[in-house]
Amino acid sequence: MREFPPNRIGVFDSGIGGLTVLRELYRQLPKESIIYCADSARLPYGNRSPEEILQFVREILTWMNIEGVKMIVMACNTSSALALDTVRSEFSLPILGLILPGARAAVRAGKRIGVIATPATAASNAYRQAIQEIDATAKVWQVGCPQFVPLIEQNRIHDPYTLDVARQYLEPLLEQKIDTLVYGCTHYRHLSTVLQKILPTSIEIIDPAQYVVAAAEQELELMGLKNNSTSLPTRFCVTGSSEKFAQLSRQWLGCTPVVEKVSLQVSSTIKMTLESRE
Ligand code: DGL
């Protein structure tokens, strides 16, 4: 169902993590209409290889392009770390990722920066590189947290086991006396009540979601793409179970969303037609 002219912002994640970005979009850009895609059939992305992540991102962007979007906001750090640079040169849409806005905010906040992220994001070194390109004197420690996304997606946030796991992941960062902590995965904001039990209040928390949306606003202004009329209801699309996503996202959205199950496999005829238009 391609909307014309394309007026929605495409937002995607592997699951419910991107809802933290979606909520920021609602807060900062209430007039924008959004299509949210969760590739829940293939989560977690954070344990996948760089090649798989790039492939998944290409499929999502191709699908979103066909649905008709004016801009893409990657609401997934893993995709931003592993695929942003490549897909930016392959698609003619503005595409925003979380790493640079997050790194800029971290550098403004402190000098001893801890990053909690998926194993793939931590291994990519994307945050360290981005932070030290802005401030070569900043110290950066990145910790891969493989259990967080599965625990959040299983709705086990308040399980005492999750608090234990969080203590283990944060311990090496607290030992380094970090002054700033970056949520290097969009799912982790959902854990903030748990993390705040462990973190001293002196540590500044950076949620890149806030800053990627500010960057999206600037880009929309610059390109004359900002919507000035009222927004359409968000379209929620998932590759896994629509019931599960609707039920799980309710607590973060404040209502039960209508969720469509979609297939990202685009027929080669549609793909060729689209490519010839670009
Ligand atoms: N929420 C995503 C991120 O920011 C992906 C997490 C996952 O699927 O492992 O990295």
CSV table of C-alpha atoms and ligand atoms in Angstrom, one decimal:
chain,number,residue,atom,x,y,z
A,1,MET,CA,0.0,0.0,0.0
A,2,ARG,CA,2.3,2.8,-1.3
A,3,GLU,CA,1.2,6.2,-0.1
A,4,PHE,CA,1.8,9.1,-2.4
A,5,PRO,CA,3.5,11.6,-2.0
A,6,PRO,CA,5.6,9.7,0.6
A,7,ASN,CA,5.1,11.5,3.8
A,8,ARG,CA,5.9,9.1,6.6
A,9,ILE,CA,9.1,8.6,8.4
A,10,GLY,CA,10.3,5.0,8.4
A,11,VAL,CA,11.5,3.7,11.8
A,12,PHE,CA,12.8,0.3,12.3
A,13,ASP,CA,14.3,-2.0,14.9
A,14,SER,CA,14.5,-5.8,15.6
A,15,GLY,CA,11.8,-5.5,18.2
A,16,ILE,CA,10.4,-3.2,20.8
A,17,GLY,CA,13.6,-1.3,21.4
A,18,GLY,CA,12.8,1.2,18.7
A,19,LEU,CA,9.7,2.3,20.6
A,20,THR,CA,12.0,4.4,22.7
A,21,VAL,CA,12.9,6.3,19.5
A,22,LEU,CA,9.2,6.3,18.5
A,23,ARG,CA,8.2,8.0,21.8
A,24,GLU,CA,10.9,10.6,21.2
A,25,LEU,CA,9.4,11.2,17.7
A,26,TYR,CA,5.9,11.6,19.2
A,27,ARG,CA,7.4,14.1,21.8
A,28,GLN,CA,9.6,16.2,19.5
A,29,LEU,CA,7.8,15.9,16.2
A,30,PRO,CA,4.1,15.3,16.9
A,31,LYS,CA,3.0,16.3,13.4
A,32,GLU,CA,5.0,13.6,11.7
A,33,SER,CA,3.4,10.3,10.5
A,34,ILE,CA,5.4,7.1,11.0
A,35,ILE,CA,5.7,3.6,9.8
A,36,TYR,CA,7.4,1.4,12.4
A,37,CYS,CA,8.9,-1.9,11.4
A,38,ALA,CA,10.0,-4.5,13.9
A,39,ASP,CA,11.9,-7.5,12.4
A,40,SER,CA,10.9,-9.6,15.3
A,41,ALA,CA,11.1,-12.9,13.4
A,42,ARG,CA,14.9,-12.5,13.3
A,43,LEU,CA,15.7,-10.8,16.7
A,44,PRO,CA,18.1,-10.4,18.4
A,45,TYR,CA,20.2,-8.6,15.8
A,46,GLY,CA,23.0,-8.1,18.3
A,47,ASN,CA,24.2,-11.7,18.1
A,48,ARG,CA,24.3,-11.8,14.3
A,49,SER,CA,27.2,-11.4,12.0
A,50,PRO,CA,27.9,-8.1,10.2
A,51,GLU,CA,26.9,-9.7,6.9
A,52,GLU,CA,23.5,-10.8,8.2
A,53,ILE,CA,22.8,-7.4,9.8
A,54,LEU,CA,23.6,-5.6,6.5
A,55,GLN,CA,21.4,-8.0,4.6
A,56,PHE,CA,18.5,-7.5,7.0
A,57,VAL,CA,18.8,-3.7,6.8
A,58,ARG,CA,18.9,-3.8,3.0
A,59,GLU,CA,15.7,-5.8,3.1
A,60,ILE,CA,13.9,-3.5,5.5
A,61,LEU,CA,15.0,-0.3,3.6
A,62,THR,CA,13.9,-1.8,0.2
A,63,TRP,CA,10.5,-2.7,1.8
A,64,MET,CA,10.1,0.7,3.3
A,65,ASN,CA,11.0,2.4,0.0
A,66,ILE,CA,8.2,0.5,-1.6
A,67,GLU,CA,5.7,1.4,1.1
A,68,GLY,CA,6.7,5.1,0.5
A,69,VAL,CA,8.7,6.9,3.2
A,70,LYS,CA,10.4,10.3,3.0
A,71,MET,CA,13.2,9.5,5.5
A,72,ILE,CA,14.5,6.6,7.5
A,73,VAL,CA,15.4,6.7,11.2
A,74,MET,CA,17.3,3.6,12.2
A,75,ALA,CA,16.0,2.9,15.7
A,76,CYS,CA,18.6,0.2,16.1
A,77,ASN,CA,22.2,0.9,17.2
A,78,THR,CA,23.4,-2.5,15.8
A,79,SER,CA,22.1,-1.6,12.3
A,80,SER,CA,23.5,1.9,12.7
A,81,ALA,CA,26.9,0.6,13.7
A,82,LEU,CA,27.2,-2.2,11.1
A,83,ALA,CA,25.1,-1.0,8.0
A,84,LEU,CA,24.5,2.8,8.0
A,85,ASP,CA,27.6,3.8,5.9
A,86,THR,CA,26.9,1.1,3.3
A,87,VAL,CA,23.1,1.6,2.8
A,88,ARG,CA,23.5,5.4,2.7
A,89,SER,CA,25.3,5.0,-0.6
A,90,GLU,CA,22.8,2.4,-1.9
A,91,PHE,CA,19.5,4.3,-1.2
A,92,SER,CA,18.5,7.8,-2.3
A,93,LEU,CA,16.6,8.6,0.9
A,94,PRO,CA,17.9,10.5,3.9
A,95,ILE,CA,18.9,7.8,6.5
A,96,LEU,CA,19.8,8.7,10.1
A,97,GLY,CA,21.6,6.5,12.6
A,98,LEU,CA,22.0,6.7,16.4
A,99,ILE,CA,25.8,6.5,16.8
A,100,LEU,CA,26.9,10.0,15.8
A,101,PRO,CA,24.1,11.9,17.7
A,102,GLY,CA,24.8,9.6,20.7
A,103,ALA,CA,28.5,10.2,20.5
A,104,ARG,CA,28.1,14.0,20.2
A,105,ALA,CA,25.9,14.1,23.3
A,106,ALA,CA,28.3,11.8,25.3
A,107,VAL,CA,31.3,14.1,24.6
A,108,ARG,CA,29.3,17.1,25.8
A,109,ALA,CA,28.5,15.2,29.0
A,110,GLY,CA,31.8,13.7,30.1
A,111,LYS,CA,35.3,12.4,29.6
A,112,ARG,CA,35.1,8.9,31.0
A,113,ILE,CA,32.4,7.3,28.9
A,114,GLY,CA,30.9,3.8,29.3
A,115,VAL,CA,28.8,2.3,26.5
A,116,ILE,CA,26.5,-0.6,27.1
A,117,ALA,CA,25.5,-2.2,23.8
A,118,THR,CA,24.7,-5.5,21.9
A,119,PRO,CA,27.8,-7.7,21.3
A,120,ALA,CA,27.8,-6.7,17.6
A,121,THR,CA,27.7,-3.0,18.4
A,122,ALA,CA,30.4,-3.3,21.1
A,123,ALA,CA,32.6,-5.4,18.8
A,124,SER,CA,32.2,-2.9,15.9
A,125,ASN,CA,33.9,-0.2,18.0
A,126,ALA,CA,31.5,2.3,16.4
A,127,TYR,CA,30.9,4.3,19.6
A,128,ARG,CA,34.6,4.5,20.5
A,129,GLN,CA,35.5,5.6,17.0
A,130,ALA,CA,32.8,8.2,16.8
A,131,ILE,CA,33.5,9.6,20.3
A,132,GLN,CA,37.3,9.8,19.9
A,133,GLU,CA,36.9,11.4,16.5
A,134,ILE,CA,35.2,14.3,18.3
A,135,ASP,CA,37.4,14.3,21.4
A,136,ALA,CA,40.6,12.2,21.1
A,137,THR,CA,41.1,12.7,24.9
A,138,ALA,CA,37.8,11.0,25.9
A,139,LYS,CA,38.2,7.5,27.4
A,140,VAL,CA,35.6,4.9,26.2
A,141,TRP,CA,34.7,1.5,27.6
A,142,GLN,CA,32.2,-0.6,25.7
A,143,VAL,CA,30.5,-3.6,27.2
A,144,GLY,CA,28.5,-6.1,25.2
A,145,CYS,CA,25.3,-7.2,27.0
A,146,PRO,CA,24.0,-10.3,25.2
A,147,GLN,CA,21.3,-11.1,27.7
A,148,PHE,CA,19.5,-7.8,27.9
A,149,VAL,CA,17.5,-7.8,24.6
A,150,PRO,CA,16.2,-11.4,25.1
A,151,LEU,CA,15.2,-10.5,28.7
A,152,ILE,CA,13.4,-7.3,27.6
A,153,GLU,CA,11.6,-9.1,24.7
A,154,GLN,CA,10.5,-11.8,27.2
A,155,ASN,CA,9.1,-9.1,29.4
A,156,ARG,CA,11.4,-10.1,32.3
A,157,ILE,CA,12.5,-6.5,33.2
A,158,HIS,CA,11.4,-6.8,36.8
A,159,ASP,CA,12.7,-10.4,37.3
A,160,PRO,CA,15.5,-10.3,40.0
A,161,TYR,CA,17.7,-12.3,37.6
A,162,THR,CA,17.7,-9.2,35.3
A,163,LEU,CA,19.1,-7.0,38.1
A,164,ASP,CA,21.9,-9.6,38.8
A,165,VAL,CA,22.8,-9.6,35.1
A,166,ALA,CA,22.8,-5.8,35.0
A,167,ARG,CA,25.1,-5.7,38.0
A,168,GLN,CA,27.6,-8.0,36.2
A,169,TYR,CA,27.5,-5.9,33.0
A,170,LEU,CA,27.9,-2.5,34.8
A,171,GLU,CA,30.6,-3.6,37.2
A,172,PRO,CA,33.6,-3.2,34.9
A,173,LEU,CA,32.3,0.3,34.0
A,174,LEU,CA,31.8,1.3,37.6
A,175,GLU,CA,35.4,0.1,38.3
A,176,GLN,CA,36.6,2.5,35.7
A,177,LYS,CA,34.8,5.4,37.4
A,178,ILE,CA,32.8,6.4,34.3
A,179,ASP,CA,31.1,9.8,34.5
A,180,THR,CA,28.8,9.1,31.5
A,181,LEU,CA,26.8,6.1,30.4
A,182,VAL,CA,25.5,5.7,26.9
A,183,TYR,CA,22.5,3.4,26.2
A,184,GLY,CA,24.1,1.9,23.1
A,185,CYS,CA,21.0,-0.2,22.3
A,186,THR,CA,17.5,1.2,22.0
A,187,HIS,CA,16.1,-1.6,24.1
A,188,TYR,CA,18.0,-0.5,27.2
A,189,ARG,CA,15.9,2.6,28.0
A,190,HIS,CA,13.2,0.1,28.9
A,191,LEU,CA,15.6,-1.1,31.6
A,192,SER,CA,16.2,2.3,33.2
A,193,THR,CA,14.4,1.6,36.5
A,194,VAL,CA,16.6,-1.5,36.9
A,195,LEU,CA,19.8,0.3,35.9
A,196,GLN,CA,19.1,3.3,38.1
A,197,LYS,CA,19.2,0.9,41.1
A,198,ILE,CA,22.8,0.2,40.4
A,199,LEU,CA,24.2,3.5,38.9
A,200,PRO,CA,25.2,6.3,41.2
A,201,THR,CA,23.2,9.5,40.4
A,202,SER,CA,26.4,11.3,39.5
A,203,ILE,CA,26.7,9.3,36.3
A,204,GLU,CA,25.0,11.1,33.4
A,205,ILE,CA,22.9,8.9,31.2
A,206,ILE,CA,22.8,9.5,27.5
A,207,ASP,CA,19.9,8.1,25.5
A,208,PRO,CA,20.9,8.6,21.8
A,209,ALA,CA,17.1,8.3,20.9
A,210,GLN,CA,16.6,11.9,22.0
A,211,TYR,CA,19.4,13.2,19.8
A,212,VAL,CA,18.7,11.3,16.7
A,213,VAL,CA,15.2,12.7,16.7
A,214,ALA,CA,16.7,16.2,17.1
A,215,ALA,CA,18.9,15.5,14.1
A,216,ALA,CA,15.9,14.2,12.1
A,217,GLU,CA,14.1,17.5,12.8
A,218,GLN,CA,17.0,19.5,11.4
A,219,GLU,CA,17.3,17.3,8.4
A,220,LEU,CA,13.5,17.6,7.6
A,221,GLU,CA,13.7,21.4,8.0
A,222,LEU,CA,16.8,21.5,5.7
A,223,MET,CA,15.1,19.4,3.0
A,224,GLY,CA,11.7,21.1,3.3
A,225,LEU,CA,10.1,17.8,4.2
A,226,LYS,CA,8.6,18.7,7.6
A,227,ASN,CA,4.9,17.9,7.9
A,228,ASN,CA,2.8,20.8,9.0
A,229,SER,CA,-0.7,19.3,9.0
A,230,THR,CA,-1.9,16.7,11.5
A,231,SER,CA,-0.3,13.2,11.7
A,232,LEU,CA,-1.8,9.9,10.6
A,233,PRO,CA,-1.9,7.0,13.1
A,234,THR,CA,1.4,5.1,13.2
A,235,ARG,CA,1.5,1.9,11.1
A,236,PHE,CA,3.1,-0.9,13.1
A,237,CYS,CA,4.5,-3.7,11.0
A,238,VAL,CA,6.2,-6.8,12.2
A,239,THR,CA,7.8,-9.9,10.7
A,240,GLY,CA,7.1,-12.1,13.7
A,241,SER,CA,3.9,-12.5,15.8
A,242,SER,CA,1.7,-9.4,15.6
A,243,GLU,CA,-0.2,-10.5,18.8
A,244,LYS,CA,3.0,-10.8,20.8
A,245,PHE,CA,4.3,-7.4,19.6
A,246,ALA,CA,0.9,-5.7,20.3
A,247,GLN,CA,0.8,-7.2,23.8
A,248,LEU,CA,4.4,-6.3,24.7
A,249,SER,CA,4.4,-2.8,23.3
A,250,ARG,CA,1.3,-1.8,25.2
A,251,GLN,CA,3.1,-0.9,28.3
A,252,TRP,CA,5.5,1.5,26.4
A,253,LEU,CA,2.8,3.1,24.2
A,254,GLY,CA,0.0,3.4,26.7
A,255,CYS,CA,-2.5,1.7,24.3
A,256,THR,CA,-2.6,-1.6,22.3
A,257,PRO,CA,-1.5,-0.8,18.8
A,258,VAL,CA,-3.0,-2.3,15.6
A,259,VAL,CA,-0.2,-4.5,14.2
A,260,GLU,CA,0.2,-5.8,10.7
A,261,LYS,CA,2.3,-8.8,9.9
A,262,VAL,CA,4.4,-8.3,6.8
A,263,SER,CA,6.9,-10.1,4.7
A,264,LEU,CA,10.1,-8.3,3.8
A,265,GLN,CA,10.7,-10.5,0.8
A,266,VAL,CA,10.1,-8.1,-2.1
A,267,SER,CA,9.4,-9.7,-5.5
A,268,SER,CA,12.2,-9.0,-7.9
A,269,THR,CA,9.7,-7.3,-10.4
A,270,ILE,CA,8.8,-4.7,-7.8
A,271,LYS,CA,12.4,-4.2,-6.9
A,272,MET,CA,13.4,-3.7,-10.5
A,273,THR,CA,10.6,-1.2,-11.1
A,274,LEU,CA,11.7,0.7,-8.0
A,275,GLU,CA,15.3,0.7,-8.9
A,276,SER,CA,14.6,2.0,-12.4
A,277,ARG,CA,12.7,5.0,-10.8
A,278,GLU,CA,15.7,6.0,-8.6
B,1,DGL,N1,17.6,-2.5,19.6
B,1,DGL,C1,18.6,-2.8,18.7
B,1,DGL,C2,19.9,-2.0,19.0
B,1,DGL,O1,19.7,-0.8,19.4
B,1,DGL,C3,18.8,-4.2,18.4
B,1,DGL,C4,18.9,-5.2,19.5
B,1,DGL,C5,19.0,-6.6,19.1
B,1,DGL,O2,18.1,-7.1,18.4
B,1,DGL,O3,20.0,-7.3,19.5
B,1,DGL,O4,21.0,-2.4,18.8
